[in-house]
Coordinates of C-alpha atoms in Angstrom, one line a residue:
D503 CA 120.6 -111.7 -136.1
F504 CA 123.8 -111.1 -134.2
I505 CA 125.5 -107.7 -133.5
F506 CA 129.1 -107.6 -134.6
D507 CA 131.6 -105.8 -132.3
E508 CA 134.4 -104.9 -134.8
E509 CA 136.8 -104.0 -132.0
A510 CA 136.4 -107.2 -130.1
G511 CA 135.8 -109.3 -133.3
K512 CA 132.8 -110.9 -131.7
Y513 CA 129.2 -111.5 -132.7
T514 CA 126.5 -111.3 -129.9
L515 CA 122.8 -112.2 -129.8
I516 CA 120.7 -111.5 -126.6
I517 CA 117.4 -113.4 -126.4
S518 CA 115.1 -111.9 -123.7
N519 CA 112.1 -113.4 -121.9
V520 CA 113.3 -117.0 -122.2
V521 CA 111.3 -119.5 -120.3
V522 CA 113.3 -120.9 -117.4
G523 CA 114.6 -124.4 -118.0
E524 CA 117.3 -126.6 -119.6
Y525 CA 118.3 -125.8 -123.2
T526 CA 120.6 -127.3 -125.8
I527 CA 122.4 -124.9 -128.1
T528 CA 123.8 -126.4 -131.3
E529 CA 126.0 -124.6 -134.0
T530 CA 124.7 -126.2 -137.2
D531 CA 126.5 -124.5 -140.1
K532 CA 130.1 -124.0 -139.4
D533 CA 132.1 -125.5 -142.4
A534 CA 134.0 -123.2 -144.7
E535 CA 135.2 -124.7 -148.0
G536 CA 138.9 -125.5 -148.0
N537 CA 139.2 -125.1 -144.2
D538 CA 139.2 -127.3 -141.2
V539 CA 137.3 -126.0 -138.1
T540 CA 137.6 -126.7 -134.4
V541 CA 134.6 -125.5 -132.3
T542 CA 134.8 -124.9 -128.6
Y543 CA 132.4 -123.4 -126.2
S544 CA 132.1 -122.2 -122.6
I545 CA 129.1 -121.5 -120.3
N546 CA 129.1 -118.5 -118.0
G547 CA 132.8 -118.1 -118.4
G548 CA 133.6 -121.7 -117.3
D549 CA 136.2 -124.0 -118.8
S550 CA 136.3 -124.3 -122.6
Q551 CA 135.1 -127.6 -124.1
T552 CA 135.4 -128.9 -127.6
G553 CA 132.1 -129.5 -129.4
D554 CA 129.4 -127.7 -131.3
T555 CA 126.6 -128.6 -128.8
A556 CA 126.3 -126.9 -125.4
A557 CA 123.8 -127.7 -122.6
A558 CA 122.8 -124.7 -120.6
E559 CA 120.2 -123.8 -118.0
V560 CA 118.3 -120.5 -118.0
T561 CA 117.4 -119.5 -114.4
N562 CA 115.0 -116.8 -113.2
G563 CA 116.3 -113.3 -113.4
E564 CA 119.8 -114.4 -114.5
I565 CA 121.7 -114.1 -117.8
T566 CA 123.0 -117.4 -119.0
K567 CA 126.0 -116.7 -121.3
V568 CA 127.1 -119.3 -123.9
D569 CA 130.3 -118.5 -125.8
F570 CA 131.2 -120.4 -129.0
E571 CA 134.6 -120.0 -130.7
N572 CA 135.4 -121.3 -134.2
D573 CA 139.1 -121.8 -135.1
Y574 CA 139.6 -122.2 -138.8
T575 CA 142.7 -123.6 -140.4
K576 CA 143.3 -123.8 -144.2
Q577 CA 143.3 -127.3 -145.6
T578 CA 146.5 -128.1 -147.4
G579 CA 148.4 -130.8 -149.1
T580 CA 152.0 -131.4 -150.3
L581 CA 153.4 -131.4 -153.9
E582 CA 156.6 -133.3 -154.4
L583 CA 158.4 -132.7 -157.7
T584 CA 161.3 -135.0 -158.7
K585 CA 163.6 -134.8 -161.6
T586 CA 165.8 -137.5 -163.1
I587 CA 168.3 -136.7 -165.8
K588 CA 169.8 -139.2 -168.1
G589 CA 172.3 -139.1 -171.0
D590 CA 174.9 -136.8 -172.3
I591 CA 174.6 -133.7 -170.1
T592 CA 176.5 -132.3 -167.1
K593 CA 175.0 -131.3 -163.8
E594 CA 175.9 -127.7 -164.6
E595 CA 174.2 -127.8 -168.0
A596 CA 171.0 -129.3 -166.5
E597 CA 170.8 -126.7 -163.7
G598 CA 171.1 -123.9 -166.2
A599 CA 168.6 -125.3 -168.6
L600 CA 165.6 -126.7 -166.7
T601 CA 162.8 -124.7 -165.1
F602 CA 159.3 -125.5 -163.8
I603 CA 156.0 -123.7 -163.4
V604 CA 153.1 -124.9 -161.3
Q605 CA 149.8 -123.2 -162.1
A606 CA 146.5 -123.5 -160.3
E607 CA 143.1 -123.5 -161.9
N608 CA 142.4 -120.0 -160.8
G609 CA 145.4 -118.8 -162.9
K610 CA 147.7 -118.1 -160.0
Y611 CA 151.2 -119.7 -159.6
L612 CA 152.4 -121.9 -156.8
D613 CA 155.8 -120.8 -155.5
K614 CA 158.4 -122.9 -153.7
N615 CA 157.0 -121.8 -150.3
G616 CA 153.5 -123.1 -151.0
D617 CA 152.0 -119.6 -151.6
L618 CA 149.9 -118.7 -154.6
V619 CA 151.2 -115.6 -156.4
E620 CA 149.9 -113.5 -159.3
N621 CA 153.2 -113.1 -161.2
E622 CA 154.6 -116.1 -163.0
K623 CA 158.2 -114.8 -162.7
D624 CA 157.9 -115.0 -158.9
A625 CA 157.0 -118.7 -159.1
V626 CA 159.7 -120.0 -161.5
L627 CA 161.3 -123.1 -160.0
T628 CA 164.9 -124.1 -161.1
L629 CA 166.9 -127.1 -160.2
K630 CA 168.8 -125.0 -157.7
D631 CA 165.6 -124.9 -155.6
F632 CA 165.6 -128.7 -155.6
T633 CA 167.7 -131.0 -153.3
Y634 CA 170.0 -133.3 -155.2
D635 CA 170.5 -136.9 -154.0
E636 CA 173.8 -137.9 -155.5
E637 CA 173.4 -141.6 -154.8
A638 CA 170.0 -141.8 -156.4
D639 CA 171.0 -139.1 -159.0
K640 CA 167.7 -137.4 -158.5
Y641 CA 166.5 -133.9 -157.7
T642 CA 163.6 -133.4 -155.3
L643 CA 161.5 -130.3 -154.3
T644 CA 158.8 -130.7 -151.7
I645 CA 156.2 -127.9 -151.5
E646 CA 154.3 -128.1 -148.3
K647 CA 151.0 -126.4 -147.1
A648 CA 149.9 -125.9 -150.7
D649 CA 146.3 -125.0 -151.4
L650 CA 144.1 -127.9 -152.5
G651 CA 142.9 -128.2 -156.1
N652 CA 144.0 -129.0 -159.6
Y653 CA 147.3 -127.9 -160.9
T654 CA 149.3 -128.0 -164.1
V655 CA 153.1 -128.6 -163.7
T656 CA 155.1 -127.6 -166.8
E657 CA 158.7 -128.2 -167.4
T658 CA 160.5 -125.8 -169.7
T659 CA 163.8 -126.8 -171.2
K660 CA 166.1 -124.3 -172.9
D661 CA 167.8 -125.6 -176.0
L662 CA 171.3 -126.9 -175.4
D663 CA 173.8 -126.6 -178.2
G664 CA 174.2 -130.0 -179.8
K665 CA 171.6 -131.8 -177.6
E666 CA 168.3 -133.5 -178.2
Y667 CA 166.0 -134.6 -175.4
T668 CA 162.9 -136.6 -174.5
V669 CA 160.7 -135.6 -171.5
K670 CA 158.5 -138.1 -169.7
Y671 CA 156.4 -137.7 -166.6
S672 CA 154.5 -139.8 -164.0
V673 CA 151.9 -138.7 -161.5
N674 CA 151.7 -140.6 -158.2
G675 CA 153.7 -143.5 -159.6
E676 CA 151.4 -144.2 -162.5
A677 CA 152.7 -145.2 -166.0
Q678 CA 155.0 -142.7 -167.6
E679 CA 153.7 -140.5 -170.4
E680 CA 155.8 -138.5 -172.9
G681 CA 155.4 -134.8 -172.5
S682 CA 156.5 -131.8 -170.5
E683 CA 153.1 -130.8 -169.0
A684 CA 151.5 -132.9 -166.2
A685 CA 148.1 -132.4 -164.6
A686 CA 148.0 -133.1 -160.8
T687 CA 145.6 -132.7 -157.9
I688 CA 146.7 -131.7 -154.4
E689 CA 144.4 -133.3 -151.8
K690 CA 144.0 -132.7 -148.1
D691 CA 146.9 -134.0 -146.0
E692 CA 148.2 -136.1 -148.9
T693 CA 151.4 -135.9 -150.9
T694 CA 151.1 -135.7 -154.7
T695 CA 154.2 -136.7 -156.6
V696 CA 155.0 -135.6 -160.1
E697 CA 158.1 -137.2 -161.5
F698 CA 159.9 -135.9 -164.6
E699 CA 162.6 -137.8 -166.5
D700 CA 164.7 -136.2 -169.2
D701 CA 166.9 -138.2 -171.5
F702 CA 169.5 -136.2 -173.3
T703 CA 171.4 -137.4 -176.4
N704 CA 173.9 -135.6 -178.6
K705 CA 172.6 -134.5 -181.9
P706 CA 174.4 -136.2 -184.8
G707 CA 177.2 -134.3 -186.5
I708 CA 177.7 -133.9 -190.3
L709 CA 180.8 -134.3 -192.3
E710 CA 180.5 -132.8 -195.7
L711 CA 183.2 -133.7 -198.2
T712 CA 183.4 -131.7 -201.4
K713 CA 185.7 -132.2 -204.3
T714 CA 186.4 -129.8 -207.1
I715 CA 188.4 -130.9 -210.1
L716 CA 190.3 -128.4 -212.3
G717 CA 192.0 -129.0 -215.5
D718 CA 191.6 -131.2 -218.6
I719 CA 190.2 -134.4 -217.1
T720 CA 187.0 -136.3 -217.8
E721 CA 184.4 -137.3 -215.3
E722 CA 185.2 -141.0 -216.0
E723 CA 188.9 -140.4 -215.3
A724 CA 188.1 -138.6 -212.0
E725 CA 185.6 -141.2 -210.8
G726 CA 188.1 -144.0 -211.5
A727 CA 191.1 -142.3 -209.9
L728 CA 190.0 -140.4 -206.8
T729 CA 189.4 -142.1 -203.5
F730 CA 189.2 -141.0 -199.9
V731 CA 189.6 -142.6 -196.4
V732 CA 188.2 -141.1 -193.2
T733 CA 189.7 -142.4 -190.0
T734 CA 189.3 -141.8 -186.3
K735 CA 190.9 -143.1 -183.1
V736 CA 188.8 -144.8 -180.4
T737 CA 189.6 -146.6 -177.2
E738 CA 188.6 -150.2 -176.9
G739 CA 189.7 -152.4 -173.9
G740 CA 192.1 -149.7 -172.9
N741 CA 193.8 -149.7 -176.3
E742 CA 193.6 -147.0 -178.9
V743 CA 192.5 -148.4 -182.3
T744 CA 191.8 -147.0 -185.7
K745 CA 188.2 -147.0 -187.1
Y746 CA 187.0 -146.1 -190.6
L747 CA 184.0 -143.9 -191.3
K748 CA 181.5 -145.3 -193.8
A749 CA 179.2 -143.3 -196.0
D750 CA 176.2 -144.3 -193.8
G751 CA 177.8 -142.8 -190.7
T752 CA 178.8 -146.0 -188.9
L753 CA 182.4 -147.0 -188.1
S754 CA 184.2 -150.1 -189.5
D755 CA 187.1 -152.0 -188.1
T756 CA 188.4 -152.5 -191.7
E757 CA 189.5 -149.9 -194.1
V758 CA 186.6 -148.2 -196.0
T759 CA 187.4 -146.5 -199.3
L760 CA 185.1 -143.8 -200.5
T761 CA 185.0 -143.1 -204.2
L762 CA 183.5 -140.2 -206.2
K763 CA 180.7 -142.6 -207.1
D764 CA 179.6 -142.2 -203.5
F765 CA 179.4 -138.5 -204.0
D766 CA 176.6 -136.4 -205.7
H767 CA 177.9 -134.5 -208.7
E768 CA 176.6 -131.0 -209.4
E769 CA 177.2 -130.5 -213.1
E770 CA 176.6 -126.7 -213.0
T771 CA 179.4 -126.1 -210.5
D772 CA 181.2 -129.3 -211.4
K773 CA 181.5 -130.1 -207.7
Y774 CA 181.2 -133.5 -206.0
T775 CA 179.6 -133.6 -202.5
L776 CA 179.3 -136.4 -200.0
T777 CA 177.3 -135.7 -196.8
I778 CA 177.8 -138.1 -193.9
T779 CA 175.6 -137.9 -190.9
T780 CA 177.0 -139.7 -187.8
S781 CA 176.6 -140.0 -184.1
E782 CA 180.3 -141.0 -183.8
L783 CA 181.6 -137.6 -182.8
G784 CA 185.3 -136.7 -182.4
S785 CA 188.5 -136.0 -184.2
Y786 CA 188.9 -137.4 -187.8
T787 CA 191.6 -137.5 -190.5
V788 CA 190.4 -137.2 -194.1
T789 CA 192.9 -138.5 -196.6
E790 CA 192.7 -138.4 -200.4
T791 CA 194.4 -141.7 -201.1
T792 CA 194.4 -142.0 -204.9
K793 CA 194.8 -139.0 -207.2
D794 CA 197.3 -139.8 -210.0
I795 CA 196.2 -140.0 -213.6
D796 CA 198.6 -141.0 -216.4
G797 CA 200.1 -138.1 -218.2
K798 CA 198.9 -135.5 -215.6
D799 CA 200.5 -133.6 -212.9
V800 CA 198.2 -132.8 -209.9
T801 CA 198.2 -130.2 -207.1
V802 CA 195.9 -131.0 -204.2
E803 CA 194.7 -128.4 -201.7
Y804 CA 192.1 -128.5 -199.0
S805 CA 190.1 -126.1 -196.8
I806 CA 188.2 -126.8 -193.6
N807 CA 185.0 -124.8 -192.9
G808 CA 186.0 -122.1 -195.4
S809 CA 189.5 -121.5 -194.0
D810 CA 192.5 -120.7 -196.2
R811 CA 193.5 -123.5 -198.5
T812 CA 196.4 -125.7 -197.5
E813 CA 198.4 -127.9 -199.9
G814 CA 198.2 -131.5 -199.0
T815 CA 196.1 -134.7 -199.2
E816 CA 195.5 -135.2 -195.5
A817 CA 193.1 -132.9 -193.5
E818 CA 192.7 -133.1 -189.7
T819 CA 189.2 -132.1 -188.5
A820 CA 186.5 -132.8 -186.0
I821 CA 182.8 -133.8 -186.2
E822 CA 180.8 -132.1 -183.5
A823 CA 177.2 -132.6 -182.2
G824 CA 174.6 -130.6 -184.2
K825 CA 177.2 -129.0 -186.4
T826 CA 178.4 -129.4 -190.0
T827 CA 182.1 -129.8 -190.7
E828 CA 183.0 -129.1 -194.4
V829 CA 186.3 -130.4 -195.8
A830 CA 186.7 -129.1 -199.3
F831 CA 189.4 -130.7 -201.6
E832 CA 190.5 -129.2 -204.9
D833 CA 192.6 -131.1 -207.4
D834 CA 194.2 -129.1 -210.2
Y835 CA 195.4 -131.3 -213.1
T836 CA 197.8 -130.2 -215.8
D837 CA 199.4 -132.0 -218.6
K838 CA 202.9 -133.2 -217.9
P839 CA 205.4 -131.3 -220.2
E840 CA 206.8 -133.1 -223.2
P841 CA 210.2 -134.5 -222.4
K842 CA 213.1 -132.7 -224.1
K843 CA 214.7 -134.6 -227.0
G844 CA 218.3 -134.8 -228.2
N845 CA 220.4 -137.0 -230.4
L846 CA 222.4 -140.0 -229.3
E847 CA 225.4 -141.0 -231.4
L848 CA 226.9 -144.5 -230.8
V849 CA 230.5 -145.1 -232.0
K850 CA 232.2 -148.5 -231.9
T851 CA 235.9 -149.1 -232.5
I852 CA 237.3 -152.6 -232.7
K853 CA 241.0 -153.5 -232.5
G854 CA 243.1 -156.7 -232.4
D855 CA 243.1 -160.0 -234.1
I856 CA 239.6 -160.3 -235.1

């Protein structure tokens, strides 16, 4: 019913032949979804008043002018993301590995400035966008003036060499749930909190001991003669102490002897293999402690992770997170040579009064 003046940005309706008298003009439909509105009016150019109902008098032969003005502001809320990191990971590793995406129901992505954008790449959040509280050991990113509605907050974690991790989240202080995708609703003038917690642990390492036996020796002789000890140094109470690795991957305070009976024997290749999975990472010494068999000479060589063979019975190596360390021993048995034989002649001469 109104005429719109595009240049002035104003709508105008003139009602002629109005009966003289007092009138009440009320703006009835003014709400726009997702927006707050403030309505003001003035009568005949007078002072502006707040309200959607104006009382005006139409007088004879005069034009009574009632100006309404609607000021709309977008309704917004605040999204607060927090990140707590636990376990075996440095601050630098975490900041390089963790990213977040916040996606609205309409498919757009919320960026750190509170704007909805079409391109996901423009909305990737990293820990460098967060503020780090060293005392609380927590990262926080507050996104203000965000559009209202339902969102999905997704954490993406790049694989870190040798690390395993568990992700949990909580929305508005509720009970934690395991997962990297949280559903959250941003409401008018409210702060919605989504708290993520990552717990990083080192993957176990693997020590694979192999034993190859060359020469004329039976399986029974080998299994009865060959033993190994695997040791490491740890610090306890400020002192360095020796610990012994067991076949189940745990450490013992007392010496642990591994025999070929602890190994698996592959008859086709005639190789013995013992695989030890352990969370006790670090430097180790693998020693072949018993190797002698009566009537045999033996040469012992070892190789670490396929390196050139070294003669000796003691190998220095390391067990690392998520990696397999192979220590391969090879014993070459040969018969001891027959001793040379000669003749012994004993002569006895006796003199004197006897």
